[in-house]
Tab-separated table of C-alpha atoms and ligand atoms in Angstrom:
chain	number	residue	atom	x	y	z
Y	288	MET	CA	-0.300	0.285	-0.038
Y	289	SER	CA	2.846	2.379	-0.332
Y	290	PRO	CA	2.466	5.475	-2.822
Y	291	GLN	CA	4.535	4.047	-5.383
Y	292	ASP	CA	2.586	0.867	-5.361
Y	293	SER	CA	-0.314	2.500	-7.238
Y	294	ARG	CA	-0.778	3.777	-10.673
Y	295	LEU	CA	-3.072	4.919	-13.383
Y	296	MET	CA	-3.093	3.242	-16.675
Y	297	PRO	CA	-4.465	5.871	-18.679
Y	298	GLU	CA	-4.421	3.809	-22.107
Y	299	GLU	CA	-7.008	1.538	-20.468
Y	300	ALA	CA	-8.631	4.205	-17.968
Y	301	TRP	CA	-8.199	2.063	-15.159
Y	302	PHE	CA	-7.113	2.903	-11.769
Y	303	THR	CA	-5.131	0.211	-10.173
Y	304	GLU	CA	-3.719	0.237	-6.590
Y	305	VAL	CA	-1.104	-2.542	-6.484
Y	306	PHE	CA	-0.353	-4.453	-2.836
Y	307	ASP	CA	3.056	-5.366	-3.970
Y	308	ARG	CA	4.056	-6.974	-0.720
Y	309	HIS	CA	0.695	-9.267	-0.795
Y	310	GLY	CA	0.880	-9.745	-4.625
Y	311	SER	CA	-2.531	-8.761	-5.206
Y	312	ALA	CA	-4.088	-5.541	-6.864
Y	313	PHE	CA	-7.320	-3.698	-6.999
Y	314	SER	CA	-8.627	-1.685	-10.140
Y	315	LEU	CA	-11.750	0.465	-11.025
Y	316	LYS	CA	-12.352	1.192	-14.433
Y	317	VAL	CA	-12.542	5.245	-14.369
Y	318	ARG	CA	-14.104	7.626	-16.724
Y	319	GLU	CA	-12.326	10.859	-15.829
Y	320	LYS	CA	-9.983	12.328	-13.217
Y	321	LEU	CA	-12.141	15.113	-11.502
Y	322	LEU	CA	-9.403	16.574	-8.966
Y	323	ASP	CA	-5.729	16.246	-8.718
Y	324	VAL	CA	-4.210	18.493	-5.590
Y	325	GLN	CA	-0.952	18.077	-3.622
Y	326	SER	CA	-1.618	19.554	-0.302
Y	327	PRO	CA	0.999	20.226	2.425
Y	328	TYR	CA	0.139	16.726	3.622
Y	329	GLN	CA	-0.704	14.486	0.885
Y	330	HIS	CA	-1.625	13.747	-2.745
Y	331	LEU	CA	-5.259	13.879	-3.205
Y	332	GLU	CA	-7.245	12.794	-6.317
Y	333	VAL	CA	-10.694	12.170	-7.184
Y	334	TYR	CA	-11.990	9.898	-9.935
Y	335	ALA	CA	-15.506	9.351	-11.868
Y	336	THR	CA	-15.696	5.475	-11.987
Y	337	GLU	CA	-17.834	3.391	-14.188
Y	338	THR	CA	-19.694	1.505	-11.422
Y	339	PHE	CA	-18.640	2.417	-8.140
Y	340	GLY	CA	-19.298	6.434	-8.326
Y	341	ASN	CA	-16.614	8.689	-7.402
Y	342	LEU	CA	-13.635	7.237	-5.958
Y	343	MET	CA	-11.198	9.317	-3.590
Y	344	VAL	CA	-7.471	8.559	-3.597
Y	345	LEU	CA	-4.927	9.718	-1.195
Y	346	ASP	CA	-1.202	9.107	-1.777
Y	347	GLY	CA	-2.063	6.579	-4.341
Y	348	CYS	CA	-4.258	4.661	-1.718
Y	349	VAL	CA	-8.048	4.190	-2.333
Y	350	MET	CA	-9.801	5.916	0.493
Y	351	LEU	CA	-13.550	5.359	-0.509
Y	352	THR	CA	-16.027	5.214	-3.137
Y	353	ASP	CA	-19.571	6.345	-3.294
Y	354	ARG	CA	-20.782	2.712	-3.613
Y	355	ASP	CA	-19.155	0.910	-0.841
Y	356	ASN	CA	-18.056	3.647	1.940
Y	357	PHE	CA	-21.370	2.670	3.836
Y	358	LEU	CA	-19.691	-0.350	5.277
Y	359	TYR	CA	-16.489	1.161	6.722
Y	360	HIS	CA	-18.161	4.039	7.729
Y	361	GLU	CA	-21.064	2.426	9.632
Y	362	MET	CA	-18.483	-0.176	11.336
Y	363	ILE	CA	-16.149	2.483	12.544
Y	364	ALA	CA	-19.293	4.238	14.182
Y	365	HIS	CA	-21.920	2.203	15.402
Y	366	PRO	CA	-20.170	-0.776	17.118
Y	367	ALA	CA	-18.177	2.057	19.287
Y	368	LEU	CA	-21.520	4.016	19.963
Y	369	PHE	CA	-23.714	1.064	20.740
Y	370	THR	CA	-20.796	0.028	23.122
Y	371	HIS	CA	-20.615	2.987	25.002
Y	372	GLU	CA	-23.268	3.157	27.829
Y	373	ALA	CA	-24.391	6.790	27.074
Y	374	PRO	CA	-22.200	8.356	24.386
Y	375	LYS	CA	-22.259	12.064	24.560
Y	376	ARG	CA	-19.058	13.746	23.725
Y	377	VAL	CA	-17.510	12.302	20.545
Y	378	VAL	CA	-13.998	12.864	18.719
Y	379	ILE	CA	-13.088	11.902	15.495
Y	380	ILE	CA	-9.582	11.941	14.560
Y	381	GLY	CA	-8.773	12.018	10.486
Y	382	GLY	CA	-12.490	11.329	9.037
Y	383	GLY	CA	-12.032	14.388	6.737
Y	384	ASP	CA	-14.464	13.077	4.113
Y	385	CYS	CA	-17.134	13.308	6.620
Y	386	GLY	CA	-18.663	10.068	6.312
Y	387	THR	CA	-17.898	8.760	9.964
Y	388	LEU	CA	-19.259	12.269	11.279
Y	389	LYS	CA	-22.775	11.673	9.601
Y	390	GLU	CA	-22.923	8.092	11.059
Y	391	VAL	CA	-21.982	9.490	14.569
Y	392	LEU	CA	-24.680	12.360	14.232
Y	393	ARG	CA	-27.312	9.856	13.891
Y	394	HIS	CA	-27.541	8.997	17.440
Y	395	PRO	CA	-29.926	11.410	19.244
Y	396	GLY	CA	-28.077	11.168	22.401
Y	397	VAL	CA	-25.025	12.673	21.121
Y	398	GLU	CA	-24.435	16.396	22.343
Y	399	HIS	CA	-21.088	17.307	20.677
Y	400	VAL	CA	-18.875	15.534	17.959
Y	401	THR	CA	-15.303	17.217	17.507
Y	402	GLN	CA	-13.769	16.314	14.202
Y	403	ILE	CA	-9.820	16.743	13.609
Y	404	ASP	CA	-8.445	16.162	10.186
Y	405	ILE	CA	-5.056	17.373	9.278
Y	406	ASP	CA	-5.826	18.340	5.660
Y	407	GLU	CA	-8.667	20.824	4.834
Y	408	GLU	CA	-8.373	19.723	1.364
Y	409	VAL	CA	-9.932	16.175	1.851
Y	410	THR	CA	-12.804	18.198	3.209
Y	411	LYS	CA	-13.016	20.363	0.592
Y	412	ALA	CA	-13.042	17.398	-1.953
Y	413	ALA	CA	-15.732	15.678	-0.087
Y	414	GLU	CA	-17.862	18.784	-0.013
Y	415	ARG	CA	-17.310	18.937	-3.922
Y	416	PHE	CA	-17.534	15.488	-5.223
Y	417	PHE	CA	-19.279	13.340	-2.250
Y	418	PRO	CA	-22.234	15.657	-1.163
Y	419	ALA	CA	-23.868	12.606	0.521
Y	420	LEU	CA	-21.281	12.489	3.167
Y	421	VAL	CA	-21.396	16.031	4.077
Y	422	GLU	CA	-25.251	16.288	4.546
Y	423	ALA	CA	-24.969	16.474	8.315
Y	424	ASN	CA	-22.058	18.976	8.462
Y	425	ASP	CA	-24.331	21.621	9.663
Y	426	ASP	CA	-25.717	19.965	12.418
Y	427	PRO	CA	-25.026	22.261	15.260
Y	428	ARG	CA	-23.560	19.540	17.321
Y	429	ALA	CA	-20.716	19.269	14.744
Y	430	GLU	CA	-17.207	20.914	15.252
Y	431	LEU	CA	-14.743	20.476	12.462
Y	432	LEU	CA	-10.996	21.576	13.129
Y	433	PHE	CA	-8.116	21.216	10.864
Y	434	ALA	CA	-5.206	20.152	12.805
Y	435	ASP	CA	-2.613	17.431	13.789
Y	436	GLY	CA	-4.686	14.804	15.491
Y	437	VAL	CA	-1.803	13.532	17.656
Y	438	LYS	CA	-1.200	17.362	19.072
Y	439	TRP	CA	-4.829	17.867	19.464
Y	440	VAL	CA	-5.062	14.713	21.751
Y	441	ASP	CA	-1.913	15.855	23.639
Y	442	GLU	CA	-3.727	18.925	24.664
Y	443	ALA	CA	-7.182	17.530	25.664
Y	444	ASP	CA	-8.545	17.429	28.892
Y	445	ASP	CA	-8.354	14.144	31.135
Y	446	GLY	CA	-11.261	12.189	30.950
Y	447	SER	CA	-13.093	14.635	28.487
Y	448	ILE	CA	-14.478	12.137	25.950
Y	449	ASP	CA	-16.786	9.256	25.998
Y	450	VAL	CA	-16.072	7.599	22.500
Y	451	LEU	CA	-12.841	8.320	20.332
Y	452	ILE	CA	-12.623	7.471	16.595
Y	453	ILE	CA	-9.361	7.128	14.758
Y	454	ASP	CA	-10.485	7.109	11.196
Y	455	SER	CA	-7.327	7.649	9.745
Y	456	THR	CA	-5.142	6.890	6.596
Y	457	ASP	CA	-2.582	3.943	6.956
Y	458	PRO	CA	0.078	4.044	9.273
Y	459	VAL	CA	2.603	5.567	7.204
Y	460	GLY	CA	3.204	9.463	6.408
Y	461	PRO	CA	0.857	12.097	8.643
Y	462	ALA	CA	-1.150	9.190	10.469
Y	463	GLU	CA	2.029	7.155	11.273
Y	464	GLY	CA	1.951	8.703	15.058
Y	465	LEU	CA	-1.772	7.695	15.311
Y	466	PHE	CA	-0.631	4.004	15.486
Y	467	LYS	CA	2.042	4.452	18.256
Y	468	THR	CA	1.724	3.240	22.007
Y	469	ASP	CA	2.371	6.746	23.431
Y	470	PHE	CA	-0.659	8.097	21.120
Y	471	LEU	CA	-2.908	5.197	22.469
Y	472	LYS	CA	-1.688	5.909	26.160
Y	473	ARG	CA	-2.685	9.734	25.456
Y	474	CYS	CA	-6.178	8.419	23.994
Y	475	HIS	CA	-6.703	6.443	27.069
Y	476	ARG	CA	-6.065	9.589	29.458
Y	477	ILE	CA	-8.558	11.673	27.671
Y	478	LEU	CA	-11.356	9.264	27.714
Y	479	ALA	CA	-13.855	9.071	30.596
Y	480	PRO	CA	-14.288	5.856	32.758
Y	481	GLY	CA	-16.434	3.703	30.662
Y	482	GLY	CA	-14.937	5.270	27.412
Y	483	VAL	CA	-14.371	3.476	24.070
Y	484	MET	CA	-11.717	4.077	21.491
Y	485	VAL	CA	-12.038	2.547	17.933
Y	486	GLN	CA	-9.532	2.595	15.230
Y	487	GLN	CA	-9.441	1.408	11.789
Y	488	SER	CA	-6.874	-1.559	11.713
Y	489	GLU	CA	-6.352	-2.747	8.213
Y	490	SER	CA	-7.051	-6.160	6.742
Y	491	PRO	CA	-7.957	-9.320	8.507
Y	492	LEU	CA	-6.353	-11.442	5.990
Y	493	TYR	CA	-3.151	-9.644	5.492
Y	494	HIS	CA	-2.548	-7.941	8.731
Y	495	SER	CA	-4.100	-10.233	11.762
Y	496	ALA	CA	-0.536	-11.373	12.577
Y	497	THR	CA	1.116	-8.128	12.300
Y	498	ILE	CA	-0.509	-4.672	12.488
Y	499	ILE	CA	-3.804	-6.016	14.353
Y	500	ARG	CA	-1.866	-7.967	16.738
Y	501	GLU	CA	0.230	-5.155	17.606
Y	502	LEU	CA	-2.301	-2.821	18.024
Y	503	ARG	CA	-4.348	-4.847	20.134
Y	504	ARG	CA	-1.155	-5.535	22.222
Y	505	ASP	CA	-0.421	-1.756	22.423
Y	506	MET	CA	-3.825	-0.672	23.324
Y	507	ARG	CA	-3.632	-3.055	26.598
Y	508	GLU	CA	-0.071	-1.585	26.929
Y	509	ALA	CA	-1.768	1.760	27.219
Y	510	GLY	CA	-3.975	0.795	29.792
Y	511	PHE	CA	-7.287	-0.187	28.168
Y	512	ASP	CA	-8.788	-3.001	29.906
Y	513	SER	CA	-10.637	-4.749	26.909
Y	514	VAL	CA	-10.096	-5.127	23.051
Y	515	ALA	CA	-12.148	-6.158	20.403
Y	516	THR	CA	-11.692	-6.447	16.536
Y	517	LEU	CA	-14.427	-6.500	14.237
Y	518	PRO	CA	-14.099	-7.595	10.476
Y	519	PHE	CA	-16.331	-6.319	7.873
Y	520	PRO	CA	-16.336	-6.592	4.044
Y	521	GLN	CA	-14.852	-3.641	2.252
Y	522	PRO	CA	-14.051	-4.374	-1.472
Y	523	VAL	CA	-12.317	-1.428	-2.442
Y	524	TYR	CA	-9.674	-1.969	0.431
Y	525	PRO	CA	-6.681	-4.477	0.258
Y	526	SER	CA	-7.807	-8.201	0.307
Y	527	GLY	CA	-11.394	-6.919	0.226
Y	528	TRP	CA	-11.984	-7.052	3.789
Y	529	TRP	CA	-11.134	-4.876	6.671
Y	530	SER	CA	-11.308	-4.409	10.214
Y	531	VAL	CA	-11.870	-1.938	13.234
Y	532	THR	CA	-10.161	-2.564	16.727
Y	533	LEU	CA	-12.171	-1.226	19.644
Y	534	ALA	CA	-10.583	-0.826	23.142
Y	535	GLY	CA	-12.563	0.109	26.581
Y	536	LYS	CA	-11.557	2.169	29.253
Y	537	ALA	CA	-13.096	0.544	32.531
Y	538	CYS	CA	-15.627	-1.221	30.108
Y	539	ASP	CA	-15.700	-4.660	28.114
Y	540	VAL	CA	-16.016	-3.900	24.388
Y	541	ASN	CA	-17.227	-7.237	23.757
Y	542	GLN	CA	-20.647	-6.332	25.204
Y	543	PHE	CA	-22.952	-3.688	23.528
Y	544	ARG	CA	-26.365	-2.152	23.840
Y	545	GLU	CA	-28.190	-4.959	22.228
Y	546	GLU	CA	-31.725	-3.583	22.766
Y	547	ALA	CA	-30.666	-0.277	21.410
Y	548	ALA	CA	-28.912	-1.630	18.911
Y	549	SER	CA	-32.022	-3.706	17.432
Y	550	ASN	CA	-34.548	-0.748	18.122
Y	551	HIS	CA	-32.818	2.347	16.452
Y	552	ALA	CA	-34.660	4.151	13.827
Y	553	MET	CA	-31.659	4.754	11.879
Y	554	PRO	CA	-31.622	4.110	8.084
Y	555	LEU	CA	-28.755	2.218	8.099
Y	556	SER	CA	-27.573	-0.476	5.181
Y	557	TYR	CA	-25.029	-2.741	6.581
Y	558	TYR	CA	-25.007	-2.253	10.577
Y	559	THR	CA	-27.361	-4.511	12.651
Y	560	VAL	CA	-27.535	-5.954	15.698
Y	561	ASP	CA	-26.749	-9.358	14.334
Y	562	ALA	CA	-23.756	-7.818	12.435
Y	563	HIS	CA	-22.290	-6.597	15.288
Y	564	ARG	CA	-22.762	-9.769	17.202
Y	565	GLY	CA	-21.321	-11.733	14.218
Y	566	ALA	CA	-18.364	-9.571	14.093
Y	567	LEU	CA	-17.547	-10.190	17.530
Y	568	THR	CA	-17.017	-13.821	16.748
Y	569	LEU	CA	-13.763	-13.906	15.092
Y	570	PRO	CA	-12.793	-16.676	12.668
Y	571	PRO	CA	-10.323	-19.342	13.967
Y	572	PHE	CA	-7.447	-18.088	11.966
Y	573	MET	CA	-7.799	-14.448	13.387
Y	574	GLN	CA	-8.162	-15.851	16.898
Y	575	LYS	CA	-5.113	-18.030	16.389
Y	576	ALA	CA	-2.971	-15.027	14.778
Y	577	LEU	CA	-4.014	-12.506	17.560
Y	578	ASP	CA	-3.479	-14.792	20.400
G	249	SAM	N1	-11.468	5.121	5.269
G	249	SAM	C1	-10.214	5.822	5.287
G	249	SAM	C2	-9.188	4.417	5.220
G	249	SAM	O1	-8.931	3.752	5.867
G	249	SAM	O2	-8.466	4.305	4.100
G	249	SAM	C3	-9.758	6.624	5.935
G	249	SAM	C4	-10.561	8.059	5.791
G	249	SAM	S1	-10.192	9.507	6.260
G	249	SAM	C5	-10.006	10.489	4.320
G	249	SAM	C6	-8.417	9.693	6.544
G	249	SAM	C7	-7.852	10.962	7.119
G	249	SAM	O3	-7.041	10.689	8.067
G	249	SAM	C8	-7.436	11.726	5.848
G	249	SAM	O4	-8.506	12.591	5.531
G	249	SAM	C9	-6.049	12.241	6.472
G	249	SAM	O5	-5.899	13.823	6.305
G	249	SAM	C10	-6.353	12.018	7.914
G	249	SAM	N2	-5.341	12.137	8.694
G	249	SAM	C11	-3.986	11.444	8.646
G	249	SAM	N3	-3.105	11.710	9.406
G	249	SAM	C12	-3.595	12.598	10.535
G	249	SAM	C13	-3.401	13.182	11.583
G	249	SAM	N4	-2.168	13.169	12.247
G	249	SAM	N5	-4.207	14.102	12.224
G	249	SAM	C14	-5.475	14.168	11.534
G	249	SAM	N6	-5.851	13.417	10.540
G	249	SAM	C15	-4.980	13.057	9.681
């Protein structure tokens, strides 16, 4: 997933992201390039594809498409929010496309959501090319900041947050610091007792024995009492399969508010109480790799 792994093959009008280390690749047939911006932090591209709607790419890596982003955004938001007993104060680090913010704001009990993305260009691109993702941005409970999430967490007050969502790029470039143990310790510090943190944690197939295993170990070392990794399908990411990892401060993230998750009135497309239960039951190969 390094930037140089990805390329556009203009003669065939395919966008291809090559996962060299894993001997695999993912391609989408594209109609045209809609945006090409070099921000101070990353190279941002948007394409119109033939069958997946618009596609956002950062440093050569696929971030999201119109067609399948609901899988990721619902699974990074709702399991964490239905795990916390009564989430009111939510923080999103990264998430500049605003898809996670939209899912969080569906929860009526949430009183305030602060989103901190390092790169305003990502949000500007979402406003132009992914209008469905930004439709909740005017909600008075939402606050959008553009700053380094690592620094923001450093400066936040102890115990001031109920749910902390790390919706970042892969652990290279500006997001590298978001995967370090020191950062996780600070996340633990700013969560109130009963607080839940959730971080996107890469592919179950490719990264169970490496990134996911290390993240879970680092979360425990940072002081979290429980961890749970939830896999879910994500066609446009390496291996077509992705995961989020939850960590609980004085709470068990393997339990959630099942009644609330069954009875909500949110118009969701993937998350259900059964999808949540199912995701908490890891397949044997993952259990073996994570133990
Ligand atoms: N769903 C995506 C994925 O897993 O590939 C992630 C989506 S979101 C676009 C990732 C965001 O993380 C980007 O907008 C990027 O600017 C932001 N980001 C990376 N490093 C960051 C940091 N240190 N602080 C705040 N935001 C950061």
